[in-house]
């Protein structure tokens, strides 16, 4: 019996790990620089949280959640997204009590039962931030800047930022009436699902992928054209702030977000070369969500980015070279079984400064050097009978091919000098 991974999932294999690790480090660094503290809610929550926060009528909740009863019959769901869980975590741990701004970050797996295709998985990893406590467009600008900054740092230049607004409690009800009236006029041509949405949650008709509905909706009124003065001012200010920071964006009347909690700002950052699933991330403002989850009225804004798509886009541009993939270290090549114990001792000393791997495979010199190169090591450290007898080692710089024999106790010094660009004199 051979097992296979479930449909829509993937295995991350070792060759991909350096890039993932580097992205994680970059994200962590940006979060420290901007002051976002990491939080880690569980990957499953009470189903009710998502129904309330994300919206019962959304595809995400009604069609794509992995929902199951636990052994006591309580309904739990694997999280399809993280914002709801973060808000729950904030309230449960009374993090708002301290007042002021709360800047939070997360990284972890999400689950959506959707039709798998390139760039769309049933388990995928998101990174994201949520900023609670500010209604200012400057906060929206900061989270967009952070995400775009991350993408630029990994070398993705061809980005398209789509920016829109979904209004607020002041202008949305009137807009929904206009939309309902429009939908009533074309009701007989809508699909059965949109017929239902038309009354309960008319905005969700924009989620429909039926070509017939999509054609009809091209003519539908858009909230962007009916924003109240405050929403319009918010949007104008955000656009000015992004312009001032050199972040180009496209005003988009059609940014459709598959979640109900948004108010005012919505955005998506696309990398068009990826084709159909080109959204590297998206987010927006959700000024009513904290209250809807039982907390005090608290404005908030955030985004989430999809790691698989990010990695895919980086592969597409081949922007990160091998040398960028973290610290390169030493690879200890053993030319005699007697070298195992000394090798472990030397490696332990090296690891205080650089990564060090020991080859215990018992293969010949050539095969071990091949592995050293394949592992991306900078130095091969050769340990044979001769070296052991003299308590010495032979160090080979795998970039330049230079080789030098030296006493074991000088090893670290030499490696440091060598990496700093001062190659030692050749072996006498
Ligand atoms: P979202 O647009 O649903 O937003 O997801 C954000 C990103 O996650 C997408 O742009 C995409 O890169 C990635 N993603 C989504 N679904 C999949 C999938 N099936 N396979 C691979 N990648 C996927 C949210 O999740 C909101 N929580 C964002 C947010 C945070 N809004 C406010 N704060």
XYZ file of C-alpha atoms and ligand atoms in Angstrom:
461
model
C 0.000 0.000 0.000
C 1.470 3.357 -1.062
C -0.017 6.498 0.437
C -0.468 9.735 -1.406
C -0.992 13.209 -0.041
C -4.591 14.468 -0.075
C -5.727 16.371 -3.145
C -4.902 20.065 -3.047
C -1.962 19.659 -0.650
C 1.758 19.571 -1.389
C 4.915 18.407 0.334
C 7.580 20.976 1.034
C 10.833 19.179 0.201
C 14.308 20.135 1.500
C 15.332 21.943 -1.681
C 12.610 24.529 -1.084
C 13.461 25.093 2.570
C 16.237 27.704 2.240
C 13.929 30.048 0.363
C 11.064 29.544 2.817
C 13.417 30.140 5.715
C 14.721 33.289 4.119
C 11.199 34.611 3.545
C 10.362 33.885 7.153
C 13.458 35.776 8.321
C 12.676 38.713 6.066
C 9.079 38.864 7.291
C 10.225 38.633 10.922
C 12.722 41.447 10.368
C 10.097 43.711 8.779
C 7.703 42.971 11.641
C 10.361 43.954 14.187
C 11.215 47.094 12.242
C 7.574 48.188 12.041
C 6.683 47.006 15.539
C 4.328 44.089 14.762
C 4.384 41.408 17.469
C 3.771 37.797 16.497
C 0.623 36.003 17.613
C -0.336 32.416 16.967
C -4.002 31.471 17.292
C -4.916 27.781 16.853
C -5.549 26.374 13.396
C -9.067 25.339 14.384
C -11.705 27.453 16.079
C -15.387 27.202 16.860
C -17.215 27.282 13.526
C -19.425 30.092 14.788
C -16.443 32.475 14.850
C -15.970 32.220 11.094
C -19.697 32.282 10.369
C -19.966 35.536 12.291
C -16.712 37.201 11.308
C -16.186 36.172 7.703
C -19.909 35.918 6.893
C -22.331 33.034 6.547
C -23.151 33.887 2.938
C -19.552 33.929 1.725
C -18.245 31.044 -0.396
C -15.382 30.807 2.065
C -17.726 29.856 4.903
C -20.604 28.196 3.092
C -18.608 26.064 0.644
C -14.923 26.011 1.492
C -14.557 25.330 5.207
C -13.355 22.053 6.650
C -15.966 21.689 9.385
C -16.263 18.717 11.716
C -17.820 17.831 15.060
C -15.366 16.999 17.833
C -15.935 14.024 20.115
C -18.357 16.023 22.243
C -20.327 17.127 19.189
C -19.071 20.748 19.106
C -18.692 22.158 15.616
C -15.106 23.128 14.856
C -13.561 24.398 11.620
C -10.037 24.517 10.294
C -9.311 28.204 9.843
C -9.862 29.399 6.256
C -8.132 32.680 7.167
C -6.515 34.264 10.203
C -8.128 37.642 10.804
C -11.135 36.202 12.653
C -8.882 34.143 14.953
C -6.612 37.105 15.633
C -9.583 39.258 16.641
C -10.847 36.456 18.904
C -7.359 36.138 20.424
C -7.162 39.892 21.037
C -10.498 39.922 22.852
C -9.990 36.724 24.807
C -6.588 37.881 26.052
C -7.830 41.431 26.699
C -5.079 42.916 24.572
C -7.127 46.018 23.873
C -7.238 46.912 27.550
C -3.802 48.504 27.316
C -5.256 51.053 24.888
C -3.384 52.559 21.982
C -2.422 50.722 18.880
C -2.059 46.983 18.608
C 0.175 45.787 15.788
C 0.102 42.006 15.333
C 1.626 39.573 12.848
C 1.168 35.880 12.046
C 2.423 33.116 9.772
C 0.810 29.712 9.398
C -1.351 27.254 7.475
C -4.912 28.003 6.328
C -7.414 25.538 4.858
C -9.932 26.042 2.081
C -11.835 23.303 0.312
C -11.704 24.760 -3.171
C -10.998 23.320 -6.594
C -7.211 22.898 -6.658
C -5.274 24.471 -9.505
C -1.943 26.183 -10.054
C -1.510 28.564 -7.116
C -4.583 27.322 -5.284
C -4.228 24.729 -2.563
C -6.465 23.260 0.102
C -3.756 23.798 2.699
C -1.599 26.863 2.132
C 0.500 29.198 4.248
C -0.277 32.839 4.857
C 1.785 35.568 6.436
C -0.088 38.630 7.561
C -0.453 41.609 9.837
C -3.395 43.195 11.615
C -3.296 46.710 13.081
C -6.057 47.477 15.586
C -6.938 50.842 17.072
C -6.485 53.385 14.300
C -9.058 54.678 11.838
C -6.467 56.748 10.004
C -5.711 56.127 6.313
C -2.053 56.353 7.399
C -2.536 52.952 9.042
C -3.882 51.497 5.764
C -0.888 53.001 3.975
C 1.505 51.417 6.479
C 0.202 47.868 6.042
C 0.221 48.201 2.246
C 3.742 49.630 2.410
C 4.905 46.737 4.578
C 3.604 44.122 2.154
C 4.830 45.907 -0.968
C 8.192 46.434 0.802
C 8.476 42.705 1.444
C 7.716 41.907 -2.184
C 10.209 44.470 -3.413
C 12.916 43.116 -1.116
C 12.599 39.681 -2.683
C 12.991 41.287 -6.080
C 9.421 41.295 -7.365
C 9.140 44.505 -9.302
C 6.237 43.901 -11.669
C 3.471 44.333 -9.106
C -0.019 45.675 -9.531
C -1.727 47.117 -6.477
C -5.517 47.220 -6.945
C -7.171 49.600 -4.541
C -10.844 50.079 -3.883
C -13.407 50.907 -1.235
C -16.512 49.048 -0.103
C -17.971 51.971 1.851
C -19.214 51.835 5.431
C -22.399 51.697 7.494
C -23.240 55.190 6.268
C -23.166 54.617 2.497
C -23.401 50.843 2.081
C -27.137 50.420 2.939
C -28.175 52.921 0.272
C -25.852 51.256 -2.201
C -27.275 47.826 -1.388
C -30.741 49.175 -2.180
C -29.519 50.454 -5.558
C -27.890 47.096 -6.222
C -31.025 45.177 -5.167
C -33.087 47.287 -7.540
C -30.647 46.563 -10.359
C -30.670 42.832 -9.575
C -34.467 42.775 -9.470
C -34.419 44.026 -13.049
C -32.249 41.131 -14.250
C -33.460 38.513 -11.735
C -34.743 36.015 -14.294
C -31.287 35.812 -15.877
C -29.341 35.245 -12.629
C -28.151 31.794 -11.532
C -30.069 30.153 -8.635
C -27.331 31.048 -6.109
C -27.378 34.711 -7.094
C -31.178 34.657 -6.884
C -30.726 33.779 -3.208
C -27.919 36.252 -2.613
C -29.935 39.029 -4.215
C -32.074 39.436 -1.107
C -29.897 38.362 1.804
C -26.493 39.715 0.890
C -26.574 41.346 -2.541
C -22.863 42.288 -2.530
C -21.965 38.602 -2.656
C -23.307 38.336 -6.205
C -19.910 39.704 -7.218
C -18.363 36.387 -6.087
C -20.268 34.530 -8.795
C -18.129 32.821 -11.387
C -21.006 31.968 -13.758
C -20.268 33.661 -17.106
C -23.937 34.631 -17.487
C -23.994 36.444 -14.124
C -20.594 38.018 -14.724
C -21.807 39.529 -17.981
C -24.894 40.949 -16.289
C -22.866 42.355 -13.399
C -20.667 44.347 -15.751
C -23.530 46.816 -15.850
C -24.282 46.742 -12.131
C -23.834 49.887 -10.029
C -20.586 50.020 -8.036
C -20.172 51.244 -4.473
C -17.083 53.199 -5.447
C -19.394 55.580 -7.296
C -21.665 56.058 -4.276
C -19.281 56.571 -1.361
C -20.297 58.966 1.414
C -18.132 62.021 2.070
C -16.141 60.366 4.895
C -15.376 57.235 2.885
C -14.412 59.360 -0.084
C -12.097 61.485 2.077
C -10.517 58.337 3.529
C -9.895 57.011 0.060
C -8.454 60.297 -1.236
C -6.092 60.561 1.723
C -4.897 56.966 1.341
C -4.262 57.483 -2.348
C -2.234 60.607 -1.590
C -0.199 58.786 1.076
C 0.581 55.867 -1.238
C 1.539 58.277 -4.008
C 3.881 60.102 -1.637
C 5.573 56.781 -0.777
C 6.103 55.844 -4.397
C 3.604 52.988 -4.315
C 1.815 52.891 -7.646
C -1.747 51.578 -7.523
C -4.683 51.077 -9.809
C -8.047 52.426 -8.753
C -10.293 49.437 -9.072
C -14.080 49.542 -8.867
C -14.145 45.755 -9.008
C -11.849 44.573 -6.215
C -13.997 41.727 -4.981
C -12.999 40.382 -1.609
C -14.529 37.068 -0.636
C -15.048 38.122 2.987
C -17.876 40.168 4.489
C -16.003 42.017 7.212
C -14.523 44.825 5.143
C -15.346 48.498 5.463
C -13.798 51.238 3.318
C -10.360 50.205 2.032
C -9.917 46.925 0.169
C -6.831 46.027 -1.822
C -5.050 43.235 -3.614
C -1.443 43.024 -4.688
C -1.066 41.078 -7.915
C 1.854 39.670 -9.784
C 0.256 39.434 -13.232
C 2.798 36.939 -14.650
C 1.185 34.224 -12.494
C -1.980 34.230 -14.601
C -5.315 33.287 -13.064
C -4.154 33.090 -9.433
C -2.037 36.222 -9.502
C -3.045 37.713 -6.124
C 0.015 37.500 -3.886
C -1.992 39.007 -1.077
C -4.909 41.131 -0.142
C -6.558 42.850 2.728
C -8.367 45.919 3.859
C -10.047 47.749 6.679
C -12.551 46.051 8.982
C -13.821 48.703 11.378
C -16.867 46.709 12.577
C -15.381 43.277 13.136
C -14.082 43.658 16.695
C -17.498 44.864 17.787
C -19.237 42.058 15.869
C -17.093 39.606 17.844
C -18.211 41.077 21.150
C -15.477 43.678 21.737
C -15.456 47.454 21.933
C -15.781 49.444 18.694
C -12.235 49.310 17.306
C -11.118 50.297 13.832
C -8.635 47.922 12.218
C -6.834 47.117 9.001
C -4.617 44.280 7.780
C -3.489 42.052 4.966
C -2.506 38.450 4.327
C -0.117 37.154 1.687
C 0.043 33.658 0.219
C 3.488 32.078 0.593
C 3.105 29.468 -2.166
C 2.297 32.153 -4.708
C 5.124 34.311 -3.445
C 7.590 31.427 -3.829
C 6.163 30.711 -7.274
C 6.596 34.350 -8.320
C 10.169 34.390 -7.037
C 10.888 31.210 -9.022
C 9.364 32.900 -12.017
C 11.773 35.822 -11.824
C 14.661 33.806 -10.376
C 15.329 36.828 -8.251
C 17.098 35.163 -5.372
C 20.488 33.693 -6.144
C 22.058 30.808 -4.283
C 24.412 33.100 -2.398
C 21.415 34.875 -0.860
C 20.020 31.748 0.691
C 21.344 32.190 4.183
C 24.712 31.639 5.804
C 26.934 29.141 4.044
C 29.013 26.959 6.245
C 31.474 24.114 6.457
C 31.153 20.501 5.303
C 33.367 17.998 7.095
C 34.698 15.343 4.757
C 35.827 12.178 6.583
C 38.553 10.138 4.952
C 38.782 7.577 7.732
C 36.332 6.088 10.216
C 38.705 7.204 12.991
C 37.876 10.790 12.046
C 34.268 10.566 13.258
C 34.873 11.596 16.858
C 37.327 14.434 16.082
C 34.942 15.616 13.327
C 32.056 15.872 15.784
C 34.304 17.856 18.161
C 35.485 20.231 15.403
C 31.944 20.699 14.080
C 30.699 21.610 17.559
C 33.352 24.341 17.775
C 32.574 25.653 14.299
C 28.849 25.842 14.988
C 29.457 28.641 17.458
C 30.139 30.783 14.373
C 28.991 29.035 11.185
C 26.816 26.057 10.191
C 28.758 22.790 10.015
C 27.637 19.427 8.617
C 29.553 16.166 9.079
C 29.501 13.489 6.374
C 29.150 10.122 8.121
C 28.359 8.256 4.883
C 31.717 6.476 4.645
C 32.013 7.302 0.928
C 35.156 8.385 -0.917
C 36.579 11.903 -1.159
C 35.040 12.707 -4.530
C 31.507 11.734 -3.543
C 31.744 13.704 -0.288
C 33.048 16.823 -2.048
C 30.169 16.545 -4.492
C 27.745 16.546 -1.556
C 29.548 19.533 -0.024
C 28.926 21.500 -3.209
C 25.360 20.276 -3.528
C 24.657 21.429 0.027
C 25.923 24.887 -0.868
C 28.790 24.765 1.669
C 31.508 27.386 1.454
C 34.325 25.274 2.946
C 35.133 21.580 2.875
C 37.185 20.442 5.849
C 39.121 17.289 5.081
C 39.961 14.908 7.910
C 42.188 11.912 7.105
C 44.754 9.737 8.865
C 47.524 12.237 8.178
C 45.560 15.186 9.528
C 44.446 13.272 12.616
C 47.982 12.278 13.493
C 49.075 15.914 13.326
C 45.911 17.323 14.956
C 45.523 19.293 11.760
C 42.887 19.758 9.095
C 42.861 20.594 5.406
C 40.472 23.380 4.475
C 39.276 23.771 0.921
C 37.533 26.974 -0.156
C 34.838 25.622 -2.450
C 34.433 28.944 -4.254
C 38.074 29.530 -5.199
C 39.355 25.951 -5.014
C 42.206 27.098 -2.740
C 43.325 24.603 -0.146
C 45.360 24.940 3.042
C 46.528 22.640 5.816
C 46.594 24.085 9.299
C 46.450 23.190 12.999
C 42.981 22.405 14.279
C 43.014 25.246 16.816
C 43.514 27.842 14.047
C 40.538 26.639 12.062
C 37.991 29.199 13.143
C 40.355 32.100 12.786
C 41.226 31.011 9.290
C 37.633 30.590 8.229
C 36.733 33.996 9.558
C 39.646 35.644 7.746
C 38.805 33.768 4.619
C 35.125 34.741 4.609
C 36.150 38.342 5.306
C 38.040 38.281 2.030
C 41.607 37.741 3.231
C 42.630 34.365 1.772
C 45.568 32.782 3.581
C 48.842 32.011 1.928
C 48.988 28.728 0.014
C 50.302 25.596 1.654
C 54.088 25.746 1.825
P -7.593 36.466 1.083
O -7.580 37.412 -0.093
O -8.710 35.520 1.167
O -7.551 37.382 2.379
O -6.233 35.671 1.112
C -5.001 36.348 1.077
C -4.021 35.647 0.158
O -3.884 34.268 0.534
C -4.438 35.578 -1.307
O -4.140 36.780 -1.975
C -3.550 34.442 -1.805
O -2.231 34.892 -2.052
C -3.534 33.510 -0.610
N -4.522 32.439 -0.811
C -5.843 32.467 -0.585
N -6.421 31.289 -0.874
C -5.434 30.478 -1.305
C -5.374 29.111 -1.751
N -6.466 28.344 -1.792
N -4.162 28.606 -2.116
C -3.045 29.375 -2.066
N -3.036 30.659 -1.641
C -4.210 31.208 -1.273
C -7.565 36.912 3.664
O -7.354 35.770 3.957
C -7.772 37.997 4.699
N -7.667 37.391 6.051
C -6.793 39.127 4.523
C -6.921 40.201 5.550
C -6.149 40.354 6.667
N -7.812 41.168 5.569
C -7.639 41.929 6.644
N -6.633 41.432 7.314
